[in-house]
């Protein structure tokens, strides 16, 4: 094999081996709690806190039905620091309430709450490869999902918290308390133009969830990371050395989950 071709193939393999990274859930009271490097805010990264009442940071728009930006109020659950003081309450800020919902008729039912976004690579000057948000209120028990869609609306990657089944994702309070506010995010090295955020639960008392601090942008892998990945590949290619890597397309909980296509394709 010619050296240049070998180098190109190794570089490609290193890129692929970098894989995706999942972030969270981690406590989040202000942008300082983001796991992303936000030093490029306004150029390579953007953060929407909804404090001007709209989804209007550059390069992002609704993919499905628009969510509702909640004004300050007793049931509003903004990120804590958006009202100027980290005091355990987000009532004086603004948050986003989901509007999409799908319920099946199993017992107990599977309730799927949804918001979705698309990204404009021309407006941004890049295709984002990092996305995150702060889940601020919703059902205490359930699962949080980020789906990356291709341009045809099919799921390309599926990221799931917890890894299987349902777990504790919120608390028993719905009054703007910030104790249950948690960051969820992904780094997907191939980039993406469409993202769907789900909250799944079996509690049919819930028809929405709240989120805040949508953040998206581009992460450039460190050269040292690339070198490490290439080393990992060479080690993995040795005979008798097999390694299992974390499955990124994790198994969904038992029971039927709604697909995003259920929302964009007419039924029947
Ligand atoms: Ca506050
Ligand atoms: Ca806010
Ligand atoms: Ca709560
Ligand atoms: Ca909360």
XYZ file of C-alpha atoms and ligand atoms in Angstrom:
272
model
C 0.000 0.000 0.000
C 1.349 3.392 -0.888
C 2.377 5.420 2.188
C 0.114 8.354 1.394
C -2.927 6.117 0.943
C -2.100 4.290 4.174
C -1.870 7.622 5.991
C -5.208 8.758 4.614
C -6.870 5.489 5.609
C -5.370 5.660 9.084
C -6.565 9.229 9.470
C -10.066 8.243 8.354
C -10.096 5.301 10.748
C -8.950 7.549 13.586
C -11.799 9.946 12.884
C -14.300 7.097 12.926
C -12.879 5.607 16.084
C -13.303 8.872 17.926
C -16.989 8.058 17.995
C -19.621 9.982 19.808
C -19.558 11.290 23.350
C -22.546 11.544 25.656
C -22.710 14.174 28.393
C -24.877 14.192 31.499
C -27.031 14.138 33.303
C -25.134 16.704 35.353
C -26.438 19.502 37.608
C -26.743 22.829 35.818
C -27.457 26.202 37.404
C -25.852 28.540 34.863
C -23.812 28.402 31.644
C -20.729 27.916 33.805
C -21.982 24.348 34.381
C -21.927 23.452 30.685
C -19.478 20.654 29.872
C -18.855 22.311 26.495
C -16.132 24.862 25.901
C -18.237 27.995 25.424
C -15.302 30.296 24.738
C -16.433 30.421 21.105
C -19.917 31.728 21.914
C -21.106 33.869 19.043
C -18.783 32.290 16.479
C -18.375 28.517 16.842
C -20.969 27.942 19.559
C -24.391 29.356 20.410
C -26.550 29.221 23.515
C -30.285 29.958 23.526
C -31.595 30.847 26.997
C -35.046 32.006 25.748
C -34.819 35.166 27.864
C -35.912 37.302 24.893
C -38.976 35.088 24.462
C -37.926 33.397 21.222
C -35.843 30.693 19.629
C -33.696 33.030 17.553
C -30.006 32.303 18.010
C -28.243 31.933 14.630
C -28.686 28.846 12.509
C -31.373 27.044 14.504
C -35.102 26.746 13.849
C -37.971 24.429 14.613
C -38.064 21.135 12.778
C -41.495 20.109 14.047
C -44.173 22.080 15.888
C -42.727 25.131 17.697
C -42.425 24.847 21.454
C -43.861 27.486 23.785
C -41.554 29.943 25.527
C -42.896 30.363 29.068
C -42.924 33.830 30.587
C -41.808 34.257 34.216
C -44.366 32.657 36.528
C -44.846 30.264 39.415
C -44.691 27.203 37.159
C -41.875 28.399 34.881
C -38.661 26.439 35.223
C -35.842 28.433 33.690
C -32.183 27.688 34.362
C -31.592 29.096 37.829
C -29.097 31.860 37.023
C -31.120 33.421 34.193
C -32.985 35.653 36.675
C -29.705 36.996 37.984
C -29.493 34.983 41.193
C -28.796 31.310 41.831
C -31.318 30.666 44.579
C -32.894 27.311 43.749
C -35.692 28.883 41.682
C -36.096 29.505 37.973
C -39.539 31.146 38.077
C -38.278 34.592 37.117
C -36.608 33.417 33.929
C -38.011 31.875 30.767
C -37.983 28.278 29.578
C -39.280 26.238 26.674
C -42.271 23.931 27.010
C -42.632 21.050 24.557
C -45.869 20.700 22.602
C -45.487 17.409 20.711
C -46.924 14.311 22.358
C -47.607 10.723 21.390
C -49.422 8.246 23.637
C -50.000 4.600 22.910
C -52.642 2.522 24.624
C -50.502 -0.023 26.398
C -50.969 -0.438 30.153
C -49.257 1.585 31.467
C -49.137 3.826 28.404
C -45.930 4.960 26.741
C -46.020 8.750 26.653
C -43.515 10.445 24.345
C -42.960 14.209 24.649
C -40.992 15.933 21.922
C -39.298 19.066 20.647
C -37.180 19.139 17.489
C -34.728 21.441 15.733
C -32.905 21.890 12.481
C -29.617 23.630 11.820
C -28.602 25.788 8.873
C -24.973 25.072 7.993
C -24.886 28.035 5.605
C -25.981 30.503 8.273
C -23.630 28.993 10.838
C -20.672 28.510 8.542
C -20.356 24.928 9.827
C -22.375 21.823 10.492
C -22.731 21.461 14.272
C -21.301 18.346 15.891
C -22.169 19.226 19.485
C -25.606 19.767 21.002
C -26.953 19.959 24.515
C -29.766 21.322 26.619
C -30.914 21.575 30.210
C -33.902 19.469 31.167
C -35.650 21.608 33.773
C -38.982 19.947 34.526
C -41.215 17.052 33.599
C -42.084 13.558 34.782
C -40.010 12.320 37.742
C -39.577 8.879 36.174
C -38.720 8.365 32.528
C -35.980 8.583 29.965
C -34.346 11.404 28.008
C -33.421 10.808 24.384
C -31.588 12.766 21.695
C -32.055 11.475 18.169
C -29.888 12.615 15.276
C -31.866 12.454 12.019
C -30.694 12.360 8.451
C -32.134 14.762 5.896
C -34.932 12.291 5.100
C -36.073 12.322 8.727
C -34.810 8.843 9.567
C -32.958 8.262 12.833
C -29.216 8.076 12.252
C -28.071 7.942 15.872
C -30.014 7.392 19.060
C -28.663 8.568 22.436
C -30.415 7.448 25.580
C -30.354 8.264 29.302
C -30.505 6.028 31.274
C -28.906 3.337 29.140
C -31.843 0.979 29.539
C -35.405 1.329 30.742
C -36.625 4.255 32.789
C -34.945 6.036 35.658
C -35.290 9.083 37.864
C -34.996 12.145 35.639
C -36.899 14.739 37.691
C -38.269 15.406 41.143
C -41.800 15.543 42.556
C -42.004 19.345 42.331
C -43.228 21.420 39.400
C -42.972 24.943 40.797
C -39.789 26.258 39.228
C -37.402 24.503 41.596
C -34.013 23.899 40.058
C -32.821 20.886 42.077
C -33.712 18.552 39.214
C -32.238 20.678 36.403
C -29.760 18.565 34.479
C -27.639 18.931 31.369
C -27.806 16.355 28.568
C -25.690 16.566 25.457
C -23.836 14.834 22.672
C -20.757 15.187 20.547
C -21.409 13.422 17.240
C -18.268 13.707 15.074
C -20.100 13.365 11.771
C -22.134 16.498 12.433
C -25.883 16.836 12.083
C -28.582 19.089 10.697
C -31.621 17.704 12.550
C -32.082 16.895 16.216
C -35.060 15.538 18.131
C -35.259 15.734 21.917
C -37.605 13.335 23.661
C -38.814 12.702 27.164
C -40.396 9.267 27.479
C -42.512 8.308 30.473
C -45.292 5.954 31.439
C -47.067 8.625 33.485
C -49.918 9.935 31.360
C -50.437 12.946 33.649
C -47.689 14.651 31.668
C -48.245 16.224 28.294
C -45.070 18.318 28.155
C -41.644 18.858 29.639
C -39.503 21.980 29.978
C -35.992 22.681 28.827
C -33.641 25.640 28.632
C -30.130 26.653 27.493
C -30.128 24.912 24.132
C -26.497 24.961 23.015
C -24.892 23.846 19.802
C -21.732 24.338 17.846
C -18.639 22.687 16.561
C -15.973 20.891 18.552
C -12.615 20.373 16.847
C -10.849 17.266 18.221
C -7.451 17.901 19.718
C -4.561 16.525 17.596
C -3.427 14.488 20.604
C -6.882 12.901 20.722
C -6.546 11.943 17.073
C -3.152 10.356 17.734
C -4.564 8.379 20.671
C -7.419 7.141 18.516
C -4.994 5.973 15.836
C -3.003 4.118 18.490
C -6.151 2.462 19.753
C -6.933 1.272 16.237
C -3.512 -0.280 15.780
C -3.812 -2.074 19.115
C -7.264 -3.303 18.218
C -5.987 -4.723 14.933
C -3.523 -7.028 16.703
C -4.609 -10.691 16.783
C -6.158 -11.996 19.995
C -6.885 -8.490 21.178
C -10.503 -7.717 20.977
C -12.198 -4.833 22.627
C -15.756 -4.030 23.054
C -16.675 -0.416 22.654
C -19.689 1.129 24.169
C -22.746 0.653 22.062
C -23.972 4.044 20.997
C -27.189 2.861 19.501
C -28.472 1.697 22.819
C -31.416 -0.559 23.279
C -34.690 1.168 23.847
C -36.791 0.226 26.851
C -39.354 -2.452 26.406
C -42.573 -1.273 24.875
C -43.251 0.706 21.745
C -41.582 4.092 21.492
C -42.965 6.757 19.229
C -40.875 7.552 16.205
C -40.327 11.086 15.037
C -41.816 9.932 11.748
C -45.098 9.447 13.622
C -45.217 13.223 13.911
C -44.278 14.139 10.391
C -46.089 11.455 8.450
C -49.881 11.269 8.344
C -51.276 8.177 10.062
C -53.419 5.530 8.411
Ca -32.870 31.940 40.172
Ca -34.023 30.743 30.522
Ca -39.447 19.135 38.750
Ca -36.618 22.026 37.749
